[in-house]
CSV table of C-alpha atoms in Angstrom, one decimal:
chain,number,residue,atom,x,y,z
A,323,UNK,CA,122.3,327.3,179.4
A,324,UNK,CA,119.3,329.1,180.8
A,325,UNK,CA,117.8,326.1,182.6
A,326,UNK,CA,117.6,326.7,186.3
A,327,UNK,CA,118.7,323.8,188.6
A,328,UNK,CA,116.2,323.2,191.4
A,329,UNK,CA,117.7,320.2,193.2
A,330,UNK,CA,117.4,316.4,193.1
A,331,UNK,CA,114.0,314.8,193.4
A,332,UNK,CA,114.7,311.2,192.5
A,333,UNK,CA,112.3,310.1,195.3
A,334,UNK,CA,109.4,311.3,193.0
A,335,UNK,CA,110.2,308.5,190.6
A,336,UNK,CA,110.2,304.8,191.6
A,337,UNK,CA,112.6,302.3,190.2
A,338,UNK,CA,109.7,300.3,189.0
A,339,UNK,CA,108.7,303.2,186.7
A,340,UNK,CA,112.2,303.4,185.3
A,341,UNK,CA,112.4,299.6,184.7
A,342,UNK,CA,109.0,299.7,183.0
A,343,UNK,CA,110.1,302.4,180.5
A,344,UNK,CA,113.5,300.7,179.9
A,345,UNK,CA,111.8,297.4,179.0
A,346,UNK,CA,108.7,298.6,177.2
A,347,UNK,CA,108.1,300.8,174.2
A,348,UNK,CA,106.2,304.0,174.6
A,349,UNK,CA,104.2,305.7,171.9
A,350,UNK,CA,106.5,305.8,169.0
A,351,UNK,CA,106.4,309.3,167.6
A,352,UNK,CA,105.7,310.9,165.2
A,353,UNK,CA,104.8,307.7,163.5
A,354,UNK,CA,102.1,306.7,166.1
A,355,UNK,CA,100.3,310.0,165.8
A,356,UNK,CA,98.2,308.2,163.3
A,357,UNK,CA,97.9,305.4,160.8
A,358,UNK,CA,97.3,307.6,157.8
A,359,UNK,CA,99.3,310.7,156.7
A,360,UNK,CA,96.3,312.9,157.5
A,361,UNK,CA,96.1,311.5,161.1
A,362,UNK,CA,99.8,311.9,161.6
A,363,UNK,CA,99.7,315.5,160.3
A,364,UNK,CA,96.8,316.2,162.7
A,365,UNK,CA,98.5,314.6,165.7
A,366,UNK,CA,101.7,316.5,165.0
A,367,UNK,CA,100.0,319.8,164.7
A,368,UNK,CA,98.2,319.2,168.0
A,369,UNK,CA,101.5,318.4,169.7
A,370,UNK,CA,103.8,320.9,168.0
A,371,UNK,CA,101.7,323.6,166.3
A,372,UNK,CA,101.0,324.7,162.7
A,373,UNK,CA,104.2,326.7,162.3
A,374,UNK,CA,106.3,323.8,163.5
A,375,UNK,CA,104.6,321.4,161.2
A,376,UNK,CA,105.2,323.7,158.2
A,377,UNK,CA,108.9,324.0,159.1
A,378,UNK,CA,109.2,320.2,159.6
A,379,UNK,CA,107.7,319.6,156.2
A,380,UNK,CA,109.9,322.0,154.5
A,381,UNK,CA,113.0,320.7,156.2
A,382,UNK,CA,112.2,317.1,155.2
A,383,UNK,CA,111.6,315.4,158.6
A,384,UNK,CA,109.7,312.2,157.8
A,385,UNK,CA,106.6,311.8,160.1
A,386,UNK,CA,106.5,308.1,159.3
A,387,UNK,CA,109.7,307.6,161.3
A,388,UNK,CA,110.2,307.1,165.0
A,389,UNK,CA,112.3,309.9,166.4
A,390,UNK,CA,111.4,309.4,170.1
A,391,UNK,CA,109.0,307.5,172.4
A,392,UNK,CA,106.6,309.1,174.8
A,393,UNK,CA,104.9,307.8,178.0
A,394,UNK,CA,101.8,309.6,179.1
A,395,UNK,CA,98.9,308.9,181.5
A,396,UNK,CA,97.2,306.7,178.9
A,397,UNK,CA,100.1,304.4,178.3
A,398,UNK,CA,101.8,304.4,181.7
A,399,UNK,CA,100.6,301.9,184.4
A,400,UNK,CA,101.7,304.0,187.3
A,401,UNK,CA,100.3,306.9,189.1
A,402,UNK,CA,102.7,309.9,189.0
A,403,UNK,CA,102.4,311.6,192.3
A,404,UNK,CA,104.2,314.9,192.6
A,405,UNK,CA,103.7,317.8,194.9
A,406,UNK,CA,101.2,319.7,192.9
A,407,UNK,CA,97.8,320.9,194.1
A,408,UNK,CA,95.0,318.4,193.6
A,409,UNK,CA,93.0,320.8,191.4
A,410,UNK,CA,96.0,322.0,189.4
A,411,UNK,CA,96.1,321.7,185.7
A,412,UNK,CA,99.2,319.6,185.1
A,413,UNK,CA,100.8,318.0,182.1
A,414,UNK,CA,103.6,315.4,182.4
A,415,UNK,CA,105.2,313.2,179.8
A,416,UNK,CA,108.2,311.0,179.8
A,417,UNK,CA,110.4,311.0,176.7
A,418,UNK,CA,112.5,307.9,175.9
A,419,UNK,CA,115.2,308.1,173.2
A,420,UNK,CA,117.1,305.1,172.0
A,421,UNK,CA,120.5,305.6,170.4
A,422,UNK,CA,120.0,307.3,167.1
A,423,UNK,CA,116.8,309.1,168.1
A,424,UNK,CA,116.5,312.9,168.0
A,425,UNK,CA,113.8,315.5,168.5
A,426,UNK,CA,113.8,318.7,166.4
A,427,UNK,CA,114.2,322.2,167.9
A,428,UNK,CA,110.7,323.2,169.2
A,429,UNK,CA,108.6,324.9,171.8
A,430,UNK,CA,105.9,322.7,173.4
A,431,UNK,CA,102.8,323.9,171.7
A,432,UNK,CA,100.3,323.3,174.4
A,433,UNK,CA,102.3,325.5,176.8
A,434,UNK,CA,102.9,328.5,174.5
A,435,UNK,CA,101.3,331.6,175.9
A,436,UNK,CA,99.8,329.9,179.0
A,437,UNK,CA,100.6,331.0,182.5
A,438,UNK,CA,102.6,328.5,184.4
A,439,UNK,CA,106.0,326.9,184.7
A,440,UNK,CA,107.7,324.0,183.0
A,441,UNK,CA,110.3,321.7,184.4
A,442,UNK,CA,112.6,319.0,183.0
A,443,UNK,CA,114.0,316.1,184.9
A,444,UNK,CA,116.7,313.6,184.0
A,445,UNK,CA,115.4,310.1,184.7
A,446,UNK,CA,118.5,308.3,183.4
A,447,UNK,CA,121.9,309.7,184.5
A,448,UNK,CA,123.6,311.9,181.9
A,449,UNK,CA,125.7,309.8,179.5
A,450,UNK,CA,128.0,310.8,176.7
A,451,UNK,CA,125.9,311.5,173.6
A,452,UNK,CA,122.8,312.3,175.6
A,453,UNK,CA,122.0,315.8,174.4
A,454,UNK,CA,119.5,318.4,175.6
A,455,UNK,CA,120.0,321.6,173.6
A,456,UNK,CA,118.8,324.9,174.8
A,457,UNK,CA,120.1,328.4,173.8
A,458,UNK,CA,123.1,326.9,172.0
A,459,UNK,CA,124.2,325.0,175.0
A,460,UNK,CA,123.9,321.4,176.2
A,461,UNK,CA,122.9,320.1,179.7
A,462,UNK,CA,125.7,317.8,180.9
A,463,UNK,CA,126.6,315.8,184.0
A,464,UNK,CA,123.1,315.6,185.5
A,465,UNK,CA,122.0,312.7,187.7
A,466,UNK,CA,118.7,310.8,187.7
A,467,UNK,CA,116.2,313.0,189.6
A,468,UNK,CA,117.9,316.3,188.9
A,469,UNK,CA,115.2,318.9,188.2
A,470,UNK,CA,115.6,322.0,186.1
A,471,UNK,CA,113.1,324.8,185.5
A,472,UNK,CA,112.7,326.3,182.1
A,473,UNK,CA,113.2,330.1,182.1
A,474,UNK,CA,109.7,330.4,180.5
A,475,UNK,CA,107.0,328.4,178.8
A,476,UNK,CA,108.3,329.5,175.3
A,477,UNK,CA,111.8,328.2,175.5
A,478,UNK,CA,113.2,326.8,172.3
A,479,UNK,CA,114.8,323.4,172.8
A,480,UNK,CA,115.6,320.1,171.3
A,481,UNK,CA,117.4,316.8,172.0
A,482,UNK,CA,119.3,313.9,170.6
A,483,UNK,CA,120.8,310.6,171.6
A,484,UNK,CA,124.0,309.9,169.7
A,485,UNK,CA,125.4,307.8,172.6
A,486,UNK,CA,125.2,304.2,173.5
A,487,UNK,CA,122.5,303.9,176.1
A,488,UNK,CA,118.8,304.6,176.5
A,489,UNK,CA,118.0,308.2,177.5
A,490,UNK,CA,114.8,308.9,179.5
A,491,UNK,CA,113.7,312.3,180.8
A,492,UNK,CA,110.5,313.7,182.2
A,493,UNK,CA,108.7,317.0,181.3
A,494,UNK,CA,106.3,318.6,183.7
A,495,UNK,CA,104.2,321.7,183.2
A,496,UNK,CA,102.0,323.2,185.9
A,497,UNK,CA,99.5,325.8,184.7
A,498,UNK,CA,99.5,328.0,187.8
A,499,UNK,CA,101.2,331.4,187.4
A,500,UNK,CA,104.2,331.6,189.8
A,501,UNK,CA,103.6,328.0,191.1
A,502,UNK,CA,106.7,326.6,192.8
A,503,UNK,CA,106.8,322.8,192.4
A,504,UNK,CA,109.9,322.6,194.7
A,505,UNK,CA,108.6,324.4,197.8
A,506,UNK,CA,104.9,323.5,197.5
A,507,UNK,CA,103.8,321.4,200.5
A,508,UNK,CA,100.5,319.5,199.7
A,509,UNK,CA,99.9,319.0,203.5
A,510,UNK,CA,99.6,322.7,204.2
B,1107,UNK,CA,136.2,326.3,172.1
B,1108,UNK,CA,138.2,323.9,174.2
B,1109,UNK,CA,138.6,321.0,171.9
B,1110,UNK,CA,139.2,322.6,168.5
B,1111,UNK,CA,141.9,325.0,167.3
B,1112,UNK,CA,140.9,327.6,164.8
B,1113,UNK,CA,143.3,327.6,161.8
B,1114,UNK,CA,141.9,330.1,159.2
B,1115,UNK,CA,138.7,330.8,157.2
B,1116,UNK,CA,138.6,329.2,153.8
B,1117,UNK,CA,135.1,330.3,152.7
B,1118,UNK,CA,136.4,331.1,149.3
B,1119,UNK,CA,137.7,327.6,148.8
B,1120,UNK,CA,134.1,326.2,149.0
B,1121,UNK,CA,132.6,326.1,145.6
B,1122,UNK,CA,128.8,326.6,145.5
B,1123,UNK,CA,128.4,323.8,143.0
B,1124,UNK,CA,129.8,321.3,145.5
B,1125,UNK,CA,127.1,322.1,148.0
B,1126,UNK,CA,124.4,322.3,145.2
B,1127,UNK,CA,125.5,318.8,144.1
B,1128,UNK,CA,125.3,317.4,147.6
B,1129,UNK,CA,121.9,319.0,148.1
B,1130,UNK,CA,120.6,317.4,145.0
B,1131,UNK,CA,122.2,314.0,145.3
B,1132,UNK,CA,121.7,311.4,148.0
B,1133,UNK,CA,125.3,310.5,148.7
B,1134,UNK,CA,126.4,307.2,150.3
B,1135,UNK,CA,124.3,306.4,153.3
B,1136,UNK,CA,126.1,305.3,156.4
B,1137,UNK,CA,126.2,302.7,157.6
B,1138,UNK,CA,123.3,301.1,155.7
B,1139,UNK,CA,124.6,301.5,152.1
B,1140,UNK,CA,127.9,299.9,153.0
B,1141,UNK,CA,126.1,296.6,153.6
B,1142,UNK,CA,128.8,295.1,155.8
B,1143,UNK,CA,131.9,296.1,157.6
B,1144,UNK,CA,135.1,296.4,155.6
B,1145,UNK,CA,137.6,295.0,158.1
B,1146,UNK,CA,137.9,293.4,161.5
B,1147,UNK,CA,138.2,296.7,163.3
B,1148,UNK,CA,135.0,298.0,161.6
B,1149,UNK,CA,133.3,294.7,162.3
B,1150,UNK,CA,134.0,295.2,166.0
B,1151,UNK,CA,132.6,298.7,165.9
B,1152,UNK,CA,129.4,297.5,164.1
B,1153,UNK,CA,128.9,294.8,166.7
B,1154,UNK,CA,129.3,297.3,169.5
B,1155,UNK,CA,126.9,299.8,167.8
B,1156,UNK,CA,124.3,297.1,167.2
B,1157,UNK,CA,124.5,295.9,170.8
B,1158,UNK,CA,123.8,299.5,171.9
B,1159,UNK,CA,120.7,299.8,169.7
B,1160,UNK,CA,121.8,301.2,166.4
B,1161,UNK,CA,120.4,299.6,163.3
B,1162,UNK,CA,123.4,299.1,161.0
B,1163,UNK,CA,121.1,298.5,158.0
B,1164,UNK,CA,119.8,302.0,158.3
B,1165,UNK,CA,121.3,305.2,156.9
B,1166,UNK,CA,121.9,307.7,159.7
B,1167,UNK,CA,123.8,310.2,157.5
B,1168,UNK,CA,125.3,310.6,154.0
B,1169,UNK,CA,128.9,310.9,152.8
B,1170,UNK,CA,130.5,312.3,149.6
B,1171,UNK,CA,134.1,311.6,148.7
B,1172,UNK,CA,136.4,311.4,145.6
B,1173,UNK,CA,134.4,308.5,144.1
B,1174,UNK,CA,130.9,310.1,144.3
B,1175,UNK,CA,131.7,313.7,143.6
B,1176,UNK,CA,132.1,314.8,140.0
B,1177,UNK,CA,134.6,317.5,140.8
B,1178,UNK,CA,138.3,317.8,141.3
B,1179,UNK,CA,138.6,318.9,144.9
B,1180,UNK,CA,142.1,319.8,146.1
B,1181,UNK,CA,142.3,320.2,149.9
B,1182,UNK,CA,142.7,323.8,151.1
B,1183,UNK,CA,146.3,323.2,152.1
B,1184,UNK,CA,148.5,320.8,150.1
B,1185,UNK,CA,149.9,317.8,152.0
B,1186,UNK,CA,151.5,314.6,150.7
B,1187,UNK,CA,149.3,312.1,152.4
B,1188,UNK,CA,145.7,313.0,153.3
B,1189,UNK,CA,142.1,311.9,153.1
B,1190,UNK,CA,138.9,313.9,153.0
B,1191,UNK,CA,135.1,313.5,152.8
B,1192,UNK,CA,132.0,315.6,153.1
B,1193,UNK,CA,129.3,314.7,155.5
B,1194,UNK,CA,125.7,315.5,154.8
B,1195,UNK,CA,123.4,315.3,157.9
B,1196,UNK,CA,119.8,315.9,157.1
B,1197,UNK,CA,117.3,317.1,159.6
B,1198,UNK,CA,116.6,314.1,161.8
B,1199,UNK,CA,119.9,312.5,161.0
B,1200,UNK,CA,122.7,311.7,163.5
B,1201,UNK,CA,126.3,310.6,163.4
B,1202,UNK,CA,126.8,308.5,166.6
B,1203,UNK,CA,129.6,309.3,169.0
B,1204,UNK,CA,132.8,307.7,167.8
B,1205,UNK,CA,136.6,307.8,167.7
B,1206,UNK,CA,137.9,307.6,164.1
B,1207,UNK,CA,139.6,304.3,163.4
B,1208,UNK,CA,142.4,305.7,161.2
B,1209,UNK,CA,145.2,305.9,163.7
B,1210,UNK,CA,148.1,303.5,163.5
B,1211,UNK,CA,151.4,303.1,165.2
B,1212,UNK,CA,154.1,305.2,163.8
B,1213,UNK,CA,151.7,307.6,161.9
B,1214,UNK,CA,150.8,311.0,163.2
B,1215,UNK,CA,147.3,311.9,162.4
B,1216,UNK,CA,146.1,315.5,162.3
B,1217,UNK,CA,142.3,315.8,162.1
B,1218,UNK,CA,140.6,318.9,160.6
B,1219,UNK,CA,137.0,319.9,160.4
B,1220,UNK,CA,135.3,322.6,158.3
B,1221,UNK,CA,131.7,323.8,158.2
B,1222,UNK,CA,130.3,324.5,154.8
B,1223,UNK,CA,127.8,326.9,156.2
B,1224,UNK,CA,127.4,329.2,159.2
B,1225,UNK,CA,126.3,327.7,162.5
B,1226,UNK,CA,122.5,327.3,162.7
B,1227,UNK,CA,120.3,326.4,165.5
B,1228,UNK,CA,119.9,322.6,165.8
B,1229,UNK,CA,123.2,321.8,163.9
B,1230,UNK,CA,125.1,319.9,166.5
B,1231,UNK,CA,128.7,318.9,166.6
B,1232,UNK,CA,130.0,317.5,169.8
B,1233,UNK,CA,133.7,317.0,170.6
B,1234,UNK,CA,134.7,315.6,174.0
B,1235,UNK,CA,131.3,316.7,175.4
B,1236,UNK,CA,131.5,320.2,174.0
B,1237,UNK,CA,128.9,321.6,171.6
B,1238,UNK,CA,130.6,323.5,168.9
B,1239,UNK,CA,128.5,326.5,167.9
B,1240,UNK,CA,130.5,329.7,167.2
B,1241,UNK,CA,131.7,329.1,163.7
B,1242,UNK,CA,131.3,330.6,160.2
B,1243,UNK,CA,131.2,329.0,156.8
B,1244,UNK,CA,134.7,328.0,155.8
B,1245,UNK,CA,136.2,328.1,159.3
B,1246,UNK,CA,138.9,325.4,159.4
B,1247,UNK,CA,139.6,323.8,162.8
B,1248,UNK,CA,142.1,321.3,164.0
B,1249,UNK,CA,141.2,318.7,166.7
B,1250,UNK,CA,143.4,319.2,169.7
B,1251,UNK,CA,143.2,315.5,170.2
B,1252,UNK,CA,142.8,313.4,167.0
B,1253,UNK,CA,141.5,310.6,169.2
B,1254,UNK,CA,138.7,312.7,170.7
B,1255,UNK,CA,135.3,311.2,171.0
B,1256,UNK,CA,132.9,313.1,168.7
B,1257,UNK,CA,129.6,313.0,166.9
B,1258,UNK,CA,126.9,315.1,165.2
B,1259,UNK,CA,123.2,315.6,164.9
B,1260,UNK,CA,120.8,317.8,163.0
B,1261,UNK,CA,117.7,318.8,164.9
B,1262,UNK,CA,117.3,321.9,162.8
B,1263,UNK,CA,115.6,322.9,159.6
B,1264,UNK,CA,118.3,322.7,156.9
B,1265,UNK,CA,120.8,320.1,155.8
B,1266,UNK,CA,124.1,320.3,157.5
B,1267,UNK,CA,127.4,319.9,155.4
B,1268,UNK,CA,130.9,319.6,156.8
B,1269,UNK,CA,134.3,318.8,155.4
B,1270,UNK,CA,136.3,316.2,157.3
B,1271,UNK,CA,140.0,316.1,156.4
B,1272,UNK,CA,142.7,313.9,157.9
B,1273,UNK,CA,146.5,314.4,157.3
B,1274,UNK,CA,148.9,311.5,157.9
B,1275,UNK,CA,152.5,312.1,158.6
């Protein structure tokens, strides 16, 4: 596992946020990329890239299905305040997976080739069957708030929930070369 | 590998026509095609899975066995009392974590597992929290603990086929 443990930052997330995601549905993807096959294809390409879309089609993934849920700024009624510079270009998205959900191996398209750093945070504690796969290994035993840095923006990864509880995680990308989310002090 | 014991490679035992057949045919979808649980034990498992969020009317993976395979398939090693099936897990499919419900008092169960293809990225098999990766087509493994919690997923790009074989003593 090449993910680099940064520490626990549970205080960045409020219980209210977690409760909201546990009791509400996020954007159900890839189905909600659009109502028509063309819209879904377009939305999928934007999120995952042309190459990934071609591979997905060939493999038989069905874009009418719901494989995961996503909470982003436009469907999340809370402000996510983390220690990044006010003018920084930042992406964050929560991923919720119900038992039976899975997300194919991929690289996050909008991050590929861009300068910056990507992090992954467990929002629910690790539970049996909650799987984050990276370089043929799984991330196990993490607690809510545990933050891991991806070795680079082009890391191949995927996930599945074959367990018995809801799995929620947070992805963060900050597009500043060499930016350190952990040691940055917004007051300085 | 901590939870599986390697026995021997049986790649030559696997007939290409078996895999071709399973690729072309749907197989029996689990649990959806079963319609309802077969016994009280299964009913309890279904209730539990439903309460956790699984939709038991849905097919999460596909199974082939004696009744839906048009081939005579003798197990790789002859035993008096055994049972086998092939699992087909398509990209996007999962087999939820479970403990097989075939263990009874007074019967010794030995559980074997064989991959019908080399390990590929995204083909996941979890046994007692361990991701099994380092295997080749035809590698036959024995579970250290036949009551181990296990499950599978396919977040890759090709169908995943395995042979699951149980010997009763």
